[in-house]
PDB file of C-alpha atoms in Angstrom:
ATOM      1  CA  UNK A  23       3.787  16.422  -6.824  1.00 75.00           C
ATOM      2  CA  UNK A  24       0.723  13.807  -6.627  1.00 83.00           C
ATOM      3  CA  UNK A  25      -2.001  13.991  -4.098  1.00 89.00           C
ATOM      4  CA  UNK A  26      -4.856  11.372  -3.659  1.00 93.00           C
ATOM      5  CA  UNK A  27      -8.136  12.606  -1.883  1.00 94.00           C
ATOM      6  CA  UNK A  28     -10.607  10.422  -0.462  1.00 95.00           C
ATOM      7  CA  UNK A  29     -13.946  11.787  -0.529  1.00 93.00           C
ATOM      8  CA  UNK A  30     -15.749   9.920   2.665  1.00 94.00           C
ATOM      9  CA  UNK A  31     -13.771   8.496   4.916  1.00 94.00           C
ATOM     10  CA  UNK A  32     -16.192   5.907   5.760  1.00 96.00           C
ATOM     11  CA  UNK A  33     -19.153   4.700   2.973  1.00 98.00           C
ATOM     12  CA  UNK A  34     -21.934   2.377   4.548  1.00 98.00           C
ATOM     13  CA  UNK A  35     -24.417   0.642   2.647  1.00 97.00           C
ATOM     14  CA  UNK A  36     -26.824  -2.425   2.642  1.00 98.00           C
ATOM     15  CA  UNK A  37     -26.081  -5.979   1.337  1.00 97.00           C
ATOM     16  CA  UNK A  38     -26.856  -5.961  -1.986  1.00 97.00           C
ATOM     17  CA  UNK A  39     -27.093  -2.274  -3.142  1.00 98.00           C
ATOM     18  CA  UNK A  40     -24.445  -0.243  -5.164  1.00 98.00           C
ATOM     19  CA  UNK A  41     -21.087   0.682  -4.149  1.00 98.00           C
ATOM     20  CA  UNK A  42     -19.261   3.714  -4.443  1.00 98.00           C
ATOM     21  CA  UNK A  43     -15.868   4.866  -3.123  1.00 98.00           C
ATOM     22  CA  UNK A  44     -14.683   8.261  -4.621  1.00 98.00           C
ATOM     23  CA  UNK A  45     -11.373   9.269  -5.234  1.00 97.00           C
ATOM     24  CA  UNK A  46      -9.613  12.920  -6.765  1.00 97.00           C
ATOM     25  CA  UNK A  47      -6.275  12.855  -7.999  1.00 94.00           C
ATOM     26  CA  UNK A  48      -3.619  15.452  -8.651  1.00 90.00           C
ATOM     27  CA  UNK A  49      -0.439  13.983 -11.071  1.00 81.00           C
ATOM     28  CA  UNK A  50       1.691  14.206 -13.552  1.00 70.00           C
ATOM     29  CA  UNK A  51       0.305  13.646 -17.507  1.00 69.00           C
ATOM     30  CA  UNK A  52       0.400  10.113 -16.959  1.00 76.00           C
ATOM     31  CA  UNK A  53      -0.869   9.127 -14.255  1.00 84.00           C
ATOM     32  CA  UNK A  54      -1.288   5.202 -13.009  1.00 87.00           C
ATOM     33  CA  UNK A  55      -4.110   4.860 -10.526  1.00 92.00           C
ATOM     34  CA  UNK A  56      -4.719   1.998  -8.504  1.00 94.00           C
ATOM     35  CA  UNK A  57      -7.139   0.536  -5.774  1.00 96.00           C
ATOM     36  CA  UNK A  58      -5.994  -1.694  -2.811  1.00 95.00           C
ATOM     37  CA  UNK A  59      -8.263  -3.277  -0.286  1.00 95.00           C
ATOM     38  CA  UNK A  60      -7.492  -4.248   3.190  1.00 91.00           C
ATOM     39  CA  UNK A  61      -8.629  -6.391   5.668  1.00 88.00           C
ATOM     40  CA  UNK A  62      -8.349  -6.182   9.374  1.00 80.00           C
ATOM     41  CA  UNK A  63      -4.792  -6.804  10.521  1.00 71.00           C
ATOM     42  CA  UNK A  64      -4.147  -8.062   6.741  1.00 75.00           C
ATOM     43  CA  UNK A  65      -1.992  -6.631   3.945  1.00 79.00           C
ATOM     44  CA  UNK A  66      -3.026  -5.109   0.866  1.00 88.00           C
ATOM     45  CA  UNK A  67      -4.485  -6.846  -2.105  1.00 90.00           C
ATOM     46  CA  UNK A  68      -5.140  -4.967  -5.428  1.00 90.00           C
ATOM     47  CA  UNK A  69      -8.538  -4.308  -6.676  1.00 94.00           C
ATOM     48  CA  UNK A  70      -7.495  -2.977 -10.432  1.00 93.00           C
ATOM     49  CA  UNK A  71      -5.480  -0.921 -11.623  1.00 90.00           C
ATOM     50  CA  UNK A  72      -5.594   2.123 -14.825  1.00 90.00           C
ATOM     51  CA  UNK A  73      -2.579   2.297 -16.442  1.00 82.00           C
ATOM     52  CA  UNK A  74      -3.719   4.428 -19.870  1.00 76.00           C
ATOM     53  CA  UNK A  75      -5.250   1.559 -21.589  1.00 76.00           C
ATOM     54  CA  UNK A  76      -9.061   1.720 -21.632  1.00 85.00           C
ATOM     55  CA  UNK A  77     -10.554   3.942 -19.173  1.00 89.00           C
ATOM     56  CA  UNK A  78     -13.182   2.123 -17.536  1.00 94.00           C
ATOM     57  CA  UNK A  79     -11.196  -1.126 -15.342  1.00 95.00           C
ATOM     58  CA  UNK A  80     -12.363  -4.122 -14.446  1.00 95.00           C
ATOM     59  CA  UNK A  81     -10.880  -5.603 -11.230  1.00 95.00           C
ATOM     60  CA  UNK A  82     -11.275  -8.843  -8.957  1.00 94.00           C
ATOM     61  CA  UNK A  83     -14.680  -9.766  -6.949  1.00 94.00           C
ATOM     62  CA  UNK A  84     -16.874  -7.485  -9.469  1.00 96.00           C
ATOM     63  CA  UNK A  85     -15.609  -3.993  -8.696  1.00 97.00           C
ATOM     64  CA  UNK A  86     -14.685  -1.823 -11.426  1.00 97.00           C
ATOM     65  CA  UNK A  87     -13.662   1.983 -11.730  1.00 97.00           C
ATOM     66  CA  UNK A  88     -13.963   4.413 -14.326  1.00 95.00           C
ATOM     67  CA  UNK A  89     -10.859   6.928 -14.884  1.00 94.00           C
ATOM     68  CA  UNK A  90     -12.212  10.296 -16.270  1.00 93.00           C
ATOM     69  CA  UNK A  91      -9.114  12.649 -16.689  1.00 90.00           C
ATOM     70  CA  UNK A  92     -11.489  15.786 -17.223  1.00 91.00           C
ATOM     71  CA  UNK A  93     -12.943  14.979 -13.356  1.00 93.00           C
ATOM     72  CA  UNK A  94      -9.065  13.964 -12.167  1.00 93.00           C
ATOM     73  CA  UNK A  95     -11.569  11.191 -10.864  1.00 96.00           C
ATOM     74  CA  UNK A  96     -11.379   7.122  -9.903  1.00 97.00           C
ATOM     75  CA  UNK A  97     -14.349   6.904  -8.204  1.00 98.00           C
ATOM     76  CA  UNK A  98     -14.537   2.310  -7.300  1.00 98.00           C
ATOM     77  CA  UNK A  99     -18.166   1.379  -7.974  1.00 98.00           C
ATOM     78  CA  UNK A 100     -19.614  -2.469  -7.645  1.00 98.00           C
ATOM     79  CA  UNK A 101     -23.272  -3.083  -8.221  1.00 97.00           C
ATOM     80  CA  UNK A 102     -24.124  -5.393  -5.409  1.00 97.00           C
ATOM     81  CA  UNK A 103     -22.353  -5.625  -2.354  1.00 97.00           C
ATOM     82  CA  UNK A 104     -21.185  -8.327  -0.392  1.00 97.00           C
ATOM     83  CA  UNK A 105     -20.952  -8.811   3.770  1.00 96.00           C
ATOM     84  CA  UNK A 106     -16.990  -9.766   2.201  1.00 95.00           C
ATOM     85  CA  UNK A 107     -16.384  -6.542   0.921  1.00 96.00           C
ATOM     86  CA  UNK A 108     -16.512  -4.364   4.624  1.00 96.00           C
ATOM     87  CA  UNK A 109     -13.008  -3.678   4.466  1.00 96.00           C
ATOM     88  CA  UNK A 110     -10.747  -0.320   4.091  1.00 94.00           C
ATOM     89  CA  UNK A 111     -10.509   0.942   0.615  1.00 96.00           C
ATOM     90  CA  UNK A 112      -7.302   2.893  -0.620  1.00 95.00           C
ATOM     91  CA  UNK A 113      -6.700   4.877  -3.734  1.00 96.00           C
ATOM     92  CA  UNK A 114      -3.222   5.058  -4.748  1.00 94.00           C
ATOM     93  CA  UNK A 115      -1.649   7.226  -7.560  1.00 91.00           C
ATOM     94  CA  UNK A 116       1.636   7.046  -9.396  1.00 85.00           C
ATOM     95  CA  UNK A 117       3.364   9.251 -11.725  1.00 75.00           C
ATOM     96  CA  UNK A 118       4.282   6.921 -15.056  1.00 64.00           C
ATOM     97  CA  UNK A 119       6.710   9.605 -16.359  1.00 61.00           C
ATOM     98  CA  UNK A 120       9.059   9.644 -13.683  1.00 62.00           C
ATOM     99  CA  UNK A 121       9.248   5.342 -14.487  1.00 62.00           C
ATOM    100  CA  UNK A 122      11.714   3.352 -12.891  1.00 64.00           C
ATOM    101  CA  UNK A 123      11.389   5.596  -9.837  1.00 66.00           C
ATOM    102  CA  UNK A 124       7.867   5.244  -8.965  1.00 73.00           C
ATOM    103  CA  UNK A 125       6.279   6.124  -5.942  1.00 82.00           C
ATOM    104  CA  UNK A 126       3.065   5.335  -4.258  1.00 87.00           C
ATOM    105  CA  UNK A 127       0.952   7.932  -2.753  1.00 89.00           C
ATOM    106  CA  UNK A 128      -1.656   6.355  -0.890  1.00 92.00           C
ATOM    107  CA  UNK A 129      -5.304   8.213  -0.209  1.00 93.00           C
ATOM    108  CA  UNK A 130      -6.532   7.938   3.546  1.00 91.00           C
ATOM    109  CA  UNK A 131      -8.752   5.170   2.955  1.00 94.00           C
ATOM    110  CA  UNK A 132     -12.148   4.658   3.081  1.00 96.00           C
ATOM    111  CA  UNK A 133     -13.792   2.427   5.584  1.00 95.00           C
ATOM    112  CA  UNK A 134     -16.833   0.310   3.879  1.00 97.00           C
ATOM    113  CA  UNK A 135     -19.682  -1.535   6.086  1.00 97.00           C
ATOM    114  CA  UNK A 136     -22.315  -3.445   4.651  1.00 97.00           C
ATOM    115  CA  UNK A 137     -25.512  -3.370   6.667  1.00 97.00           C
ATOM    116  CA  UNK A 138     -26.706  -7.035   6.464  1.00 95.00           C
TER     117      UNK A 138
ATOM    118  CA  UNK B  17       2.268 -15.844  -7.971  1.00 66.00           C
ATOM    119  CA  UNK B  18       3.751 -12.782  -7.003  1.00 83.00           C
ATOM    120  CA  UNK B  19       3.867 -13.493  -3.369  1.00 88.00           C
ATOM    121  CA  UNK B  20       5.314 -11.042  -0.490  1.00 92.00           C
ATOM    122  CA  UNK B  21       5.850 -12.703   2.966  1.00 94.00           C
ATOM    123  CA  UNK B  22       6.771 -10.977   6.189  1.00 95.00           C
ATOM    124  CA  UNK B  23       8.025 -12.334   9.466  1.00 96.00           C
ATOM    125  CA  UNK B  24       7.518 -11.965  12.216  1.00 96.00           C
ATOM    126  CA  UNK B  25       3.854 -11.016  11.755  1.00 94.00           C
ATOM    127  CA  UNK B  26       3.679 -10.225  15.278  1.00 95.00           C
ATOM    128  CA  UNK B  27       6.073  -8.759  17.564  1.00 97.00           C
ATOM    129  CA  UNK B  28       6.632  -7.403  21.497  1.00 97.00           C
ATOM    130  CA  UNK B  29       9.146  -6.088  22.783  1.00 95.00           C
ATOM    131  CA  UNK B  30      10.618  -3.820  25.206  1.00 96.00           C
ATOM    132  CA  UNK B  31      11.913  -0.597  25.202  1.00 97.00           C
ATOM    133  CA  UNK B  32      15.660  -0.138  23.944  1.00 96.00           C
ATOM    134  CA  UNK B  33      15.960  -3.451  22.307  1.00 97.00           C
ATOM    135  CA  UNK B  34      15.754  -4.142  18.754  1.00 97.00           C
ATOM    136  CA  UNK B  35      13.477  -6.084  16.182  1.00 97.00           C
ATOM    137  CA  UNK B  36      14.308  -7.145  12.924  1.00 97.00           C
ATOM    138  CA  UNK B  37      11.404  -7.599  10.000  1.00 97.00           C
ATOM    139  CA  UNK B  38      11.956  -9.733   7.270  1.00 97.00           C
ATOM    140  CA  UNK B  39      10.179  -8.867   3.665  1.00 96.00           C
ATOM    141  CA  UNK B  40      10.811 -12.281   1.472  1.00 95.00           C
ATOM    142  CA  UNK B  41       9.556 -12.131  -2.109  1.00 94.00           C
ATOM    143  CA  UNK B  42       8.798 -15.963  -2.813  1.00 93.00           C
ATOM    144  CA  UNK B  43       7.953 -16.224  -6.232  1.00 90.00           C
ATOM    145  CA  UNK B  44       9.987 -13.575  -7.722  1.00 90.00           C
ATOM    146  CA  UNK B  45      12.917 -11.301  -7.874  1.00 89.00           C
ATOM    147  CA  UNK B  46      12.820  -7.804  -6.633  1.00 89.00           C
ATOM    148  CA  UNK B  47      15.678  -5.254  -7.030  1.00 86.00           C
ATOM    149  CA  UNK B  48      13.664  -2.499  -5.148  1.00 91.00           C
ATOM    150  CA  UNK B  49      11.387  -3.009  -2.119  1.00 93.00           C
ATOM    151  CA  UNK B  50       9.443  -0.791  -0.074  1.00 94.00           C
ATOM    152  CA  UNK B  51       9.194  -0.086   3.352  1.00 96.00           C
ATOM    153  CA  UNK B  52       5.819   1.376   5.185  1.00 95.00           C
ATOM    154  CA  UNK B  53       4.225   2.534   8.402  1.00 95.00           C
ATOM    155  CA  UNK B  54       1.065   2.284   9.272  1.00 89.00           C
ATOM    156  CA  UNK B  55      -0.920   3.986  12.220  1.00 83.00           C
ATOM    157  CA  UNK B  56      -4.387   2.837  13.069  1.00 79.00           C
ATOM    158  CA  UNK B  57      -7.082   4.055  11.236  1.00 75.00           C
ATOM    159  CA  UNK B  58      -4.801   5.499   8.705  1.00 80.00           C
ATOM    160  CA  UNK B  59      -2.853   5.876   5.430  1.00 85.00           C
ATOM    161  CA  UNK B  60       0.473   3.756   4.544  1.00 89.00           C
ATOM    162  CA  UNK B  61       3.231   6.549   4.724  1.00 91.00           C
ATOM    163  CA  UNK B  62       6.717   5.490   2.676  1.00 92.00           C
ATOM    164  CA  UNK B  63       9.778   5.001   4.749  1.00 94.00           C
ATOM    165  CA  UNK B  64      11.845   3.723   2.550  1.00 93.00           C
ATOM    166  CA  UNK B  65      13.091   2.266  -0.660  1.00 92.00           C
ATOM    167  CA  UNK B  66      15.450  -0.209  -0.614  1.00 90.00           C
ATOM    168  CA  UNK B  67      17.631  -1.403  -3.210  1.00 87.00           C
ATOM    169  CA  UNK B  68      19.114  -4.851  -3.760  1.00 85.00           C
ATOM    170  CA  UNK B  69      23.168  -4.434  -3.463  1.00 84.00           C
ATOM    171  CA  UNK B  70      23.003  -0.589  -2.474  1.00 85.00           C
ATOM    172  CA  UNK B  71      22.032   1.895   0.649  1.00 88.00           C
ATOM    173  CA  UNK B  72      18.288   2.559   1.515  1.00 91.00           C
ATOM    174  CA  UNK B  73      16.948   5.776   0.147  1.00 91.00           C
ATOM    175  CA  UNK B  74      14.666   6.855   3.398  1.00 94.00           C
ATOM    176  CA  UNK B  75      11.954   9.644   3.157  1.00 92.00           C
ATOM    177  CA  UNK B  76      12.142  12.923   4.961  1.00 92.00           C
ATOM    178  CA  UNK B  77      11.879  13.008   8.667  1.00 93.00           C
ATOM    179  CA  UNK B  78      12.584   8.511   8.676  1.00 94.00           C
ATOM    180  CA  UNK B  79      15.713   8.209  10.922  1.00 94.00           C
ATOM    181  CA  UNK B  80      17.949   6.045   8.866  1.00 92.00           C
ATOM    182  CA  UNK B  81      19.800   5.197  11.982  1.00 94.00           C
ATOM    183  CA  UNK B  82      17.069   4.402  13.334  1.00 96.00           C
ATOM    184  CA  UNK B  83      14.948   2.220  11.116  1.00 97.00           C
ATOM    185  CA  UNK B  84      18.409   0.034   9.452  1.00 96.00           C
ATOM    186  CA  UNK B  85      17.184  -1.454   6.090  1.00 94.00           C
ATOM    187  CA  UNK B  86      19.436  -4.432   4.850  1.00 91.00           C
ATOM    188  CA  UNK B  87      18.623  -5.628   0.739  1.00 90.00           C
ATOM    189  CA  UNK B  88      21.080  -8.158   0.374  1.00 83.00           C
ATOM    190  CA  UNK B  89      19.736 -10.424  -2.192  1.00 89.00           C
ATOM    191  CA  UNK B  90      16.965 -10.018  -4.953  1.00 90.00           C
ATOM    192  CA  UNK B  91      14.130 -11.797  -2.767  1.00 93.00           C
ATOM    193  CA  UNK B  92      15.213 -10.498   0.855  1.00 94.00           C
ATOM    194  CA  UNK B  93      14.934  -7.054   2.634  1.00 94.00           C
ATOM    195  CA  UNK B  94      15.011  -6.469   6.130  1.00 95.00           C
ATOM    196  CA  UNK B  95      14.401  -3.603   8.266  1.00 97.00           C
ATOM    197  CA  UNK B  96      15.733  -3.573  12.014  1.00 97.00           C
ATOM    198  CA  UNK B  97      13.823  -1.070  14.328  1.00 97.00           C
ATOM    199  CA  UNK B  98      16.934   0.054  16.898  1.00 97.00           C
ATOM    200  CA  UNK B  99      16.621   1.256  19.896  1.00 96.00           C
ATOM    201  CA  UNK B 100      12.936   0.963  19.873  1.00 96.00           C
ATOM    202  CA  UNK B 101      10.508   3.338  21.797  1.00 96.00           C
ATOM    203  CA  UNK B 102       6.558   3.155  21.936  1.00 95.00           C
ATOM    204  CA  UNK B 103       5.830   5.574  19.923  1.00 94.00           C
ATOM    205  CA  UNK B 104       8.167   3.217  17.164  1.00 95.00           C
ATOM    206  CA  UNK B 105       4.877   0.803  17.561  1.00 95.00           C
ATOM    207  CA  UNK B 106       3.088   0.382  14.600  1.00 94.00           C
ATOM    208  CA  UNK B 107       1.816  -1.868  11.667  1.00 93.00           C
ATOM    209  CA  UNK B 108       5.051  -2.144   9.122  1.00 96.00           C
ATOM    210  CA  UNK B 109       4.292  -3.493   5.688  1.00 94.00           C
ATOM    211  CA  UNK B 110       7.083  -3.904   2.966  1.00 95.00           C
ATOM    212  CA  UNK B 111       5.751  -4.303  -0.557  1.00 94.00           C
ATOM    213  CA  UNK B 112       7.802  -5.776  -3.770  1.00 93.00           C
ATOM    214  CA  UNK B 113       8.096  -3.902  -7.088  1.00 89.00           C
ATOM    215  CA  UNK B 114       7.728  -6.241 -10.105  1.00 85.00           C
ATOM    216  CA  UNK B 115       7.514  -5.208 -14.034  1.00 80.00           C
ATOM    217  CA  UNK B 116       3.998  -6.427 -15.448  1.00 73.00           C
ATOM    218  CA  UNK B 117       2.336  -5.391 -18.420  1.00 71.00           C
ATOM    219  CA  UNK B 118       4.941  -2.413 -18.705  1.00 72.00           C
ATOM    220  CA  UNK B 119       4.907  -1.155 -15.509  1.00 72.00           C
ATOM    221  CA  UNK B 120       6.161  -1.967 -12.454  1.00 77.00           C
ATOM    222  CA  UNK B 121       3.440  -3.017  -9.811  1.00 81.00           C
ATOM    223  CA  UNK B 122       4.087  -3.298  -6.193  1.00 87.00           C
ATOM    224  CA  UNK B 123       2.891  -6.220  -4.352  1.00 90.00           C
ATOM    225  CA  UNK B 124       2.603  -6.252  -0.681  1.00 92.00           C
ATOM    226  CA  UNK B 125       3.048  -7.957   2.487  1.00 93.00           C
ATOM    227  CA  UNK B 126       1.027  -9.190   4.897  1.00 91.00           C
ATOM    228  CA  UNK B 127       2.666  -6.590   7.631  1.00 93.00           C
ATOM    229  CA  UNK B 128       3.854  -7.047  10.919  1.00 95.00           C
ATOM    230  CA  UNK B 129       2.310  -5.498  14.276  1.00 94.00           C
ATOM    231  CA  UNK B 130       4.758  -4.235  16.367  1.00 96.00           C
ATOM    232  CA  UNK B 131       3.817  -3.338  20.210  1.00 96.00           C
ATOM    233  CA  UNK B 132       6.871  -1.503  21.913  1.00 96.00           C
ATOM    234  CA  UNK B 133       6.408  -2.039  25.828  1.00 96.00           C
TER     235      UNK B 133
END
């Protein structure tokens, strides 16, 4: 079975400071990991995505995460924040060996608001 | 590319009809689609997977008679809420599976907000 834990359910921080959104993950050997965003009353739009290739993962709008199997971490980070970003932040894990019938378990979000 | 549409993305209606969501792929052909539910302020839970030219395979404790998923073609799923109740009101989202760099990544919708009255 795969599990996804969210760490904070809701992050806050100032424009133009650090980000961080952790995320734990219990899977398979081969994990894919994956973070969404979403906007108010919007769908979901992916960040990045690990999928065994290099560890650390660059995504859209200058986030990145680093996947460190010996942590079972995926903790998002992005060096400046923008008002943009306030949004709700999902981890989402998938078990590659079981390909073909892939499911997404989804984390229960994180709710980010930047303090202008 | 790899656009997912949804429609209605709004919907009210009363109790004991039924509404019918439509998940379009536009840009791409998907054999399997997804199927979610949304409360507010929470995860995505999985419904169901739905599979171009065969039955719905629905998660544990998802009425299939209730929530009727229809794949008939490789960019079209639907998914008919019967019978509907409040407590069916929710935020559905349907997602798209699609094989890139080899794996398959899902790509979602934009959702639809249904209000039961």
């Amino acid at each position: 079975a795969q599990s996804v834990t969210q760490l904070d359910s809701h992050v806050s921080v100032s424009e133009g400071t650090p980000v961080l959104l952790r995320c734990n993950y219990s899977s398979s050997y081969s994990p894919s990991l994956f973070w969404y965003v979403q906007h108010p009353n919007k769908g979901l739009q992916l960040l990045l995505k690990y999928t065994s290739a290099a560890t650390l993962v660059k995504g859209i709008n200058g986030f990145e995460a680093e996947f460190k199997k010996s942590e079972t971490s995926f903790h998002l980070t992005k060096p400046s924040a923008h008002m943009s970003d306030a949004a709700e932040y999902f981890c989402v894990v998938s078990d590659r060996t079981n390909f073909g019938n892939e499911k997404l378990t989804f984390g229960t979000g994180t709710r980010l608001t930047i303090i202008p | 590319g790899a656009v997912v549409s949804q429609h209605p993305s709004w919907v009210i209606c009363k109790s004991g009809t039924s509404v019918k969501i439509e998940c379009r792929s536009l840009d791409f052909q998907a054999t399997t689609m997804f199927w979610y539910r949304q409360f507010p302020k929470q995860s995505l839970m999985l419904m169901a997977t739905s599979n171009e030219g065969s039955k719905a395979t629905y998660e544990q404790g998802v009425e299939k008679d209730k929530f009727l998923i229809n794949h008939a073609s490789l960019t079209l799923s639907t998914l008919t809420v019967t019978s509907a109740h409040p407590e069916d009101s929710s935020f559905y989202i349907c997602s798209a599976r699609q094989l890139a760099g080899g794996t398959y990544e899902q790509y979602f919708g934009p959702g639809t907000r249904l209000t039961v009255t």
